[in-house]
Short mmCIF file of C-alpha atoms in Angstrom, two decimals:
data_model
loop_
_atom_site.label_atom_id
_atom_site.label_comp_id
_atom_site.label_asym_id
_atom_site.label_seq_id
_atom_site.Cartn_x
_atom_site.Cartn_y
_atom_site.Cartn_z
CA MET A 1 -6.88 16.08 45.18
CA GLU A 2 -8.78 15.32 48.39
CA PHE A 3 -12.18 16.98 48.75
CA ASN A 4 -12.25 19.72 51.40
CA PRO A 5 -15.74 21.06 52.29
CA ASN A 6 -14.20 24.42 53.13
CA LYS A 7 -12.48 24.84 49.77
CA VAL A 8 -14.80 24.55 46.80
CA GLY A 9 -15.37 26.45 43.59
CA PHE A 10 -18.52 26.91 41.52
CA GLY A 11 -19.19 29.11 38.51
CA ARG A 12 -15.70 30.50 37.99
CA HIS A 13 -15.75 29.62 34.29
CA GLU A 14 -18.27 32.39 33.49
CA THR A 15 -20.53 29.61 32.02
CA PHE A 16 -17.96 28.93 29.25
CA ALA A 17 -16.92 25.32 28.70
CA LEU A 18 -13.27 24.72 27.83
CA ARG A 19 -12.50 25.26 24.14
CA TYR A 20 -9.76 23.80 21.98
CA SER A 21 -7.48 26.81 21.59
CA TRP A 22 -7.82 28.27 25.05
CA LEU A 23 -5.17 26.33 26.94
CA THR A 24 -2.48 26.95 24.33
CA LYS A 25 -3.47 30.59 23.84
CA GLY A 26 -3.72 31.32 27.55
CA PHE A 27 -0.55 29.46 28.46
CA LEU A 28 1.61 31.24 25.90
CA ALA A 29 0.18 34.62 26.91
CA LEU A 30 0.83 33.83 30.56
CA GLN A 31 4.45 33.00 29.93
CA ASN A 32 4.94 36.36 28.23
CA ASP A 33 3.17 38.29 30.99
CA PRO A 34 2.24 36.79 34.42
CA LYS A 35 -0.25 39.62 34.90
CA ILE A 36 -1.95 39.17 31.53
CA PHE A 37 -5.29 38.24 33.08
CA SER A 38 -5.52 41.42 35.12
CA ASN A 39 -4.27 43.77 32.41
CA ASP A 40 -6.70 46.06 30.61
CA ASP A 41 -5.36 44.92 27.24
CA ALA A 42 -5.96 41.21 27.93
CA VAL A 43 -9.04 41.31 25.71
CA VAL A 44 -6.95 42.56 22.79
CA ASN A 45 -3.97 40.27 23.41
CA LEU A 46 -6.08 37.15 23.77
CA GLY A 47 -8.60 38.13 21.11
CA VAL A 48 -11.66 37.26 23.23
CA GLY A 49 -14.22 39.05 25.39
CA ARG A 50 -13.61 39.95 29.03
CA ASN A 51 -15.72 37.06 30.34
CA MET A 52 -13.76 34.67 28.13
CA VAL A 53 -10.50 36.04 29.52
CA ASN A 54 -11.72 35.04 32.97
CA ALA A 55 -12.78 31.65 31.64
CA ILE A 56 -9.37 30.97 30.08
CA ARG A 57 -7.71 31.92 33.36
CA PHE A 58 -10.03 29.55 35.22
CA TRP A 59 -9.45 26.57 32.93
CA LEU A 60 -5.68 27.00 33.08
CA SER A 61 -5.93 26.96 36.85
CA ALA A 62 -8.54 24.18 37.06
CA SER A 63 -6.40 21.94 34.85
CA ARG A 64 -3.40 22.67 37.08
CA LEU A 65 -1.37 24.19 34.25
CA ALA A 66 -1.13 27.54 36.04
CA THR A 67 -1.27 28.72 39.63
CA GLN A 68 -2.02 32.07 41.25
CA THR A 69 0.43 33.99 43.43
CA GLN A 70 0.51 37.54 44.80
CA ASP A 71 2.42 38.58 41.68
CA GLY A 72 -0.02 37.09 39.19
CA TYR A 73 -0.57 33.73 37.54
CA PHE A 74 2.41 31.52 36.73
CA SER A 75 2.79 28.32 34.77
CA THR A 76 3.30 25.13 36.75
CA PRO A 77 6.08 22.61 35.99
CA LEU A 78 3.40 20.31 34.58
CA GLY A 79 2.07 23.07 32.35
CA GLU A 80 5.56 23.84 31.10
CA ALA A 81 6.25 20.17 30.36
CA ILE A 82 3.19 20.04 28.10
CA PHE A 83 2.61 23.52 26.71
CA ASP A 84 6.02 25.15 26.47
CA LYS A 85 7.03 25.84 22.87
CA ASP A 86 9.37 22.85 23.17
CA GLY A 87 6.96 20.90 25.38
CA TYR A 88 5.40 17.53 24.76
CA ASP A 89 2.21 18.78 23.10
CA PRO A 90 1.93 22.60 22.96
CA TYR A 91 -0.92 22.61 20.43
CA LEU A 92 -3.03 19.86 22.00
CA GLU A 93 -2.60 17.49 19.07
CA ASP A 94 -2.19 14.27 21.06
CA GLU A 95 -5.36 12.73 22.47
CA ALA A 96 -3.26 11.58 25.43
CA THR A 97 -3.01 15.20 26.54
CA ILE A 98 -6.78 15.49 26.54
CA TRP A 99 -7.01 12.42 28.78
CA LEU A 100 -4.44 14.07 31.02
CA ILE A 101 -6.39 17.35 31.13
CA HIS A 102 -9.50 15.39 32.06
CA TRP A 103 -7.72 13.72 34.99
CA LEU A 104 -6.26 17.03 36.18
CA ILE A 105 -9.65 18.78 36.19
CA ALA A 106 -11.66 15.89 37.65
CA THR A 107 -9.20 15.58 40.55
CA ASN A 108 -9.24 19.27 41.44
CA PRO A 109 -12.19 19.58 43.86
CA GLU A 110 -11.05 22.94 45.19
CA GLN A 111 -11.50 24.76 41.88
CA ALA A 112 -13.61 22.41 39.75
CA THR A 113 -15.91 20.99 42.42
CA ALA A 114 -18.68 19.99 40.01
CA TRP A 115 -16.21 18.05 37.86
CA TYR A 116 -14.79 16.25 40.90
CA TRP A 117 -18.33 15.45 42.05
CA PHE A 118 -19.54 14.16 38.68
CA PHE A 119 -16.63 11.81 38.02
CA ASN A 120 -16.11 10.62 41.60
CA ARG A 121 -19.46 10.84 43.36
CA PHE A 122 -22.17 10.67 40.68
CA HIS A 123 -22.60 7.13 39.42
CA LYS A 124 -25.88 7.10 37.49
CA PRO A 125 -25.14 5.73 34.01
CA VAL A 126 -28.35 7.23 32.54
CA PHE A 127 -29.74 10.59 33.60
CA THR A 128 -31.20 13.91 32.47
CA SER A 129 -29.58 17.31 32.84
CA GLN A 130 -32.20 18.14 35.47
CA GLU A 131 -31.29 15.04 37.47
CA ALA A 132 -27.61 15.93 37.31
CA SER A 133 -28.24 19.53 38.40
CA THR A 134 -30.44 18.41 41.28
CA ALA A 135 -27.93 15.79 42.40
CA LEU A 136 -25.06 18.29 42.36
CA LEU A 137 -27.09 20.75 44.41
CA GLU A 138 -27.90 18.01 46.92
CA PHE A 139 -24.20 17.15 47.13
CA ALA A 140 -23.42 20.81 47.86
CA LYS A 141 -26.10 21.00 50.56
CA GLN A 142 -24.73 17.93 52.32
CA ASN A 143 -21.00 18.45 51.88
CA VAL A 144 -20.11 22.10 51.27
CA LEU A 145 -19.48 24.48 54.14
CA GLY A 146 -20.00 28.15 53.40
CA LYS A 147 -22.21 30.10 51.04
CA TYR A 148 -22.92 29.33 47.41
CA SER A 149 -25.55 30.18 44.84
CA GLN A 150 -27.97 27.37 44.04
CA THR A 151 -28.37 28.72 40.51
CA THR A 152 -24.60 28.75 40.00
CA VAL A 153 -24.29 25.18 41.25
CA LYS A 154 -27.00 23.97 38.88
CA ASN A 155 -25.41 25.84 35.98
CA ASP A 156 -22.11 24.08 36.67
CA ALA A 157 -23.76 20.73 35.96
CA LEU A 158 -25.03 22.06 32.63
CA VAL A 159 -21.62 23.44 31.64
CA LEU A 160 -20.03 20.10 32.51
CA LEU A 161 -22.45 18.18 30.30
CA ARG A 162 -21.92 20.65 27.47
CA MET A 163 -18.18 20.18 27.83
CA TYR A 164 -18.16 16.38 27.65
CA ALA A 165 -21.11 15.48 25.42
CA ARG A 166 -20.77 16.05 21.69
CA SER A 167 -23.09 18.78 20.42
CA ARG A 168 -26.18 17.78 18.49
CA GLY A 169 -26.04 20.57 15.91
CA ASN A 170 -28.09 23.20 17.70
CA THR A 171 -28.46 25.80 14.95
CA ASN A 172 -29.63 28.44 17.42
CA LYS A 173 -26.13 28.73 18.86
CA PRO A 174 -23.40 30.93 17.39
CA LEU A 175 -20.79 28.86 15.54
CA GLU A 176 -18.12 29.26 18.23
CA GLU A 177 -20.58 28.25 20.95
CA ALA A 178 -21.51 25.10 19.02
CA LEU A 179 -17.91 23.88 18.75
CA ASP A 180 -17.25 20.86 20.93
CA SER A 181 -14.83 21.01 23.82
CA PRO A 182 -11.72 18.85 23.34
CA LEU A 183 -12.93 16.68 26.21
CA SER A 184 -15.94 15.58 24.16
CA ILE A 185 -13.73 13.28 22.07
CA LEU A 186 -13.13 11.07 25.11
CA ASN A 187 -16.74 9.81 24.98
CA LEU A 188 -17.05 9.81 28.75
CA VAL A 189 -20.49 11.39 28.42
CA SER A 190 -22.87 11.02 25.49
CA GLN A 191 -26.24 12.52 24.67
CA ALA A 192 -29.30 10.74 23.30
CA PRO A 193 -30.58 11.92 19.89
CA GLY A 194 -33.51 13.65 21.56
CA GLY A 195 -31.10 15.69 23.66
CA ARG A 196 -32.78 15.18 27.01
CA THR A 197 -31.03 12.01 28.18
CA TYR A 198 -27.32 11.59 28.89
CA PHE A 199 -25.19 8.50 29.33
CA SER A 200 -21.95 8.00 31.25
CA HIS A 201 -21.13 4.30 31.23
CA GLN A 202 -18.17 2.30 32.44
CA ALA A 203 -16.18 0.90 29.52
CA ASP A 204 -12.80 -0.59 28.55
CA ARG A 205 -11.41 2.80 27.43
CA GLU A 206 -8.90 1.34 25.01
CA GLY A 207 -8.02 4.88 23.94
CA LEU A 208 -6.67 5.77 27.39
CA PRO A 209 -2.86 5.69 26.94
CA LEU A 210 -0.88 3.63 29.41
CA GLY A 211 1.46 6.52 30.23
CA ILE A 212 -1.44 8.79 31.21
CA PHE A 213 -3.02 6.00 33.22
CA GLY A 214 0.36 5.52 34.93
CA PHE A 215 0.54 9.25 35.66
CA ALA A 216 -2.82 9.01 37.43
CA VAL A 217 -1.75 5.92 39.39
CA THR A 218 1.49 7.55 40.48
CA GLU A 219 -0.18 10.82 41.43
CA LEU A 220 -2.74 8.96 43.51
CA PHE A 221 0.01 7.13 45.40
CA GLN A 222 1.77 10.45 45.95
CA THR A 223 -1.42 12.06 47.27
CA VAL A 224 -2.43 9.38 49.76
CA GLY A 225 1.14 8.82 50.94
CA LYS A 226 0.84 5.04 51.06
CA GLN A 227 2.79 2.18 49.52
CA ALA A 228 -0.28 0.04 48.85
CA LEU A 229 -3.76 0.83 47.55
CA PRO A 230 -6.64 -1.69 47.58
CA ILE A 231 -8.15 -2.35 44.17
CA ASP A 232 -11.50 -1.39 45.66
CA GLU A 233 -10.18 2.12 46.37
CA LEU A 234 -8.70 2.41 42.90
CA MET A 235 -12.07 1.49 41.46
CA TYR A 236 -14.39 3.51 43.70
CA ALA A 237 -13.80 6.93 45.27
CA LYS A 238 -13.45 6.77 49.05
CA ASP A 239 -12.43 9.12 51.87
CA GLY A 240 -12.64 12.18 49.65
CA ASN A 241 -9.92 11.01 47.27
CA PRO A 242 -10.57 10.45 43.55
CA SER A 243 -10.36 7.01 42.00
CA LEU A 244 -9.09 5.71 38.69
CA GLY A 245 -12.16 3.66 37.92
CA ALA A 246 -14.54 6.53 38.58
CA VAL A 247 -12.63 9.33 36.84
CA PHE A 248 -11.90 7.31 33.71
CA ARG A 249 -15.25 5.46 33.81
CA LEU A 250 -13.53 2.07 33.68
CA THR A 251 -15.08 -1.33 34.26
CA GLU A 252 -13.41 -3.34 37.00
CA ASN A 253 -11.97 -5.77 34.42
CA ALA A 254 -10.60 -2.85 32.39
CA LEU A 255 -8.97 -1.37 35.50
CA ILE A 256 -7.27 -4.69 36.33
CA THR A 257 -6.15 -5.13 32.72
CA LYS A 258 -4.59 -1.67 32.60
CA LEU A 259 -2.86 -2.23 35.93
CA GLU A 260 -1.44 -5.52 34.64
CA ARG A 261 -0.16 -3.81 31.49
CA LEU A 262 1.41 -1.08 33.58
CA ILE A 263 3.17 -3.69 35.70
CA GLN A 264 4.46 -5.42 32.55
CA GLN A 265 6.00 -2.14 31.41
CA VAL A 266 7.55 -1.18 34.76
CA PRO A 267 7.66 -4.37 36.89
CA GLU A 268 10.25 -2.86 39.19
CA LEU A 269 7.82 -0.16 40.30
CA PHE A 270 4.38 -1.75 40.64
CA GLU A 271 3.07 -5.09 41.80
CA LEU A 272 -0.38 -6.62 42.27
CA ARG A 273 -0.78 -9.09 45.11
CA GLU A 274 -3.22 -10.28 47.72
CA THR A 275 -2.55 -9.55 51.38
CA ALA A 276 -4.90 -10.73 54.14
CA GLY A 277 -7.57 -11.41 51.55
CA ILE A 278 -7.35 -7.92 50.03
CA HIS A 279 -6.11 -7.39 46.47
CA GLN A 280 -3.80 -4.39 46.42
CA LEU A 281 -1.51 -2.49 44.09
CA TYR A 282 1.93 -1.91 45.63
CA LEU A 283 4.39 0.84 44.82
CA MET A 284 7.80 -0.83 44.95
CA GLY A 285 10.11 2.10 44.23
CA GLU A 286 10.32 5.84 43.79
CA ILE A 287 8.73 7.51 40.80
CA GLU A 288 7.31 10.92 39.98
CA PRO A 289 4.10 11.38 37.98
CA ALA A 290 6.14 13.35 35.44
CA ASP A 291 8.18 10.21 34.76
CA MET A 292 5.04 8.54 33.44
CA LEU A 293 4.41 11.44 31.10
CA ALA A 294 7.89 10.92 29.68
CA PHE A 295 7.02 7.25 29.34
CA HIS A 296 4.21 8.17 26.96
CA TYR A 297 5.49 11.21 25.11
CA GLU A 298 9.16 10.23 24.82
CA SER A 299 9.23 6.44 24.93
CA MET A 300 5.90 5.25 23.59
CA GLY A 301 5.10 7.99 21.11
CA ARG A 302 1.70 9.14 20.04
CA GLU A 303 0.38 5.94 18.57
CA VAL A 304 0.78 3.65 21.56
CA ALA A 305 -2.23 3.34 23.89
CA ALA A 306 -3.18 1.03 26.68
#
């Protein structure tokens, strides 16, 4: 989850934004054949073009549902928990899963660098696509070690916006191209009627389920290896790590409210208190991020949100 200037990824999606059926389709195919993405018949088995095969492989990896080894791509325990035939949400029917996918992609700077940058480092609430592309390129110039294509970097910003902002009915696009990505329903990015201006505001995010928020909190604790995290760090990305407030575009009041609700649900695990003038969230016991997924999918059910 921590940004490493030596390990970045641009343009691996073949300019295709994530589509609704791809994660389920790719995950099931992967379980049947770990080498599906390198096989000549992948186009036939997946029912898409070669470039789309590569894009499906990328999005499975970027969302941390699959991982590459010398023997091919394999599903991760997290991927299996969600997308197995008997998993929590194999057909991506629960909006909570889409929030989870968003967190997983936006906290994967090694493979989805532009997504990490946008949700953790880019804080303009109103901007144009040109401004976003230019800002991402400037970030790459200042922070990325190694070679990269400027055109590819700029294109990543455009793909990201297309993936999160609802389409405005561009009739020049083929039907499949015009379909919104599942991430567009989260309303983390919106587009002005004229199409040139975008918005990405902080908000209460009432639709963000408590279990998914708890997963993010727990994973962040696990990543930094600490027992206490200042509220300031949970709100704003620092030291290369992602932050809850930035990734979910939360207001500070909304972040505190969600933390308080999380503590009410599991008071034995989390606690908010002030130490030496610094408000911090404390982890009081042992918990795995997967436990918070069970909290949502098994205990709370689909209709309970933060």
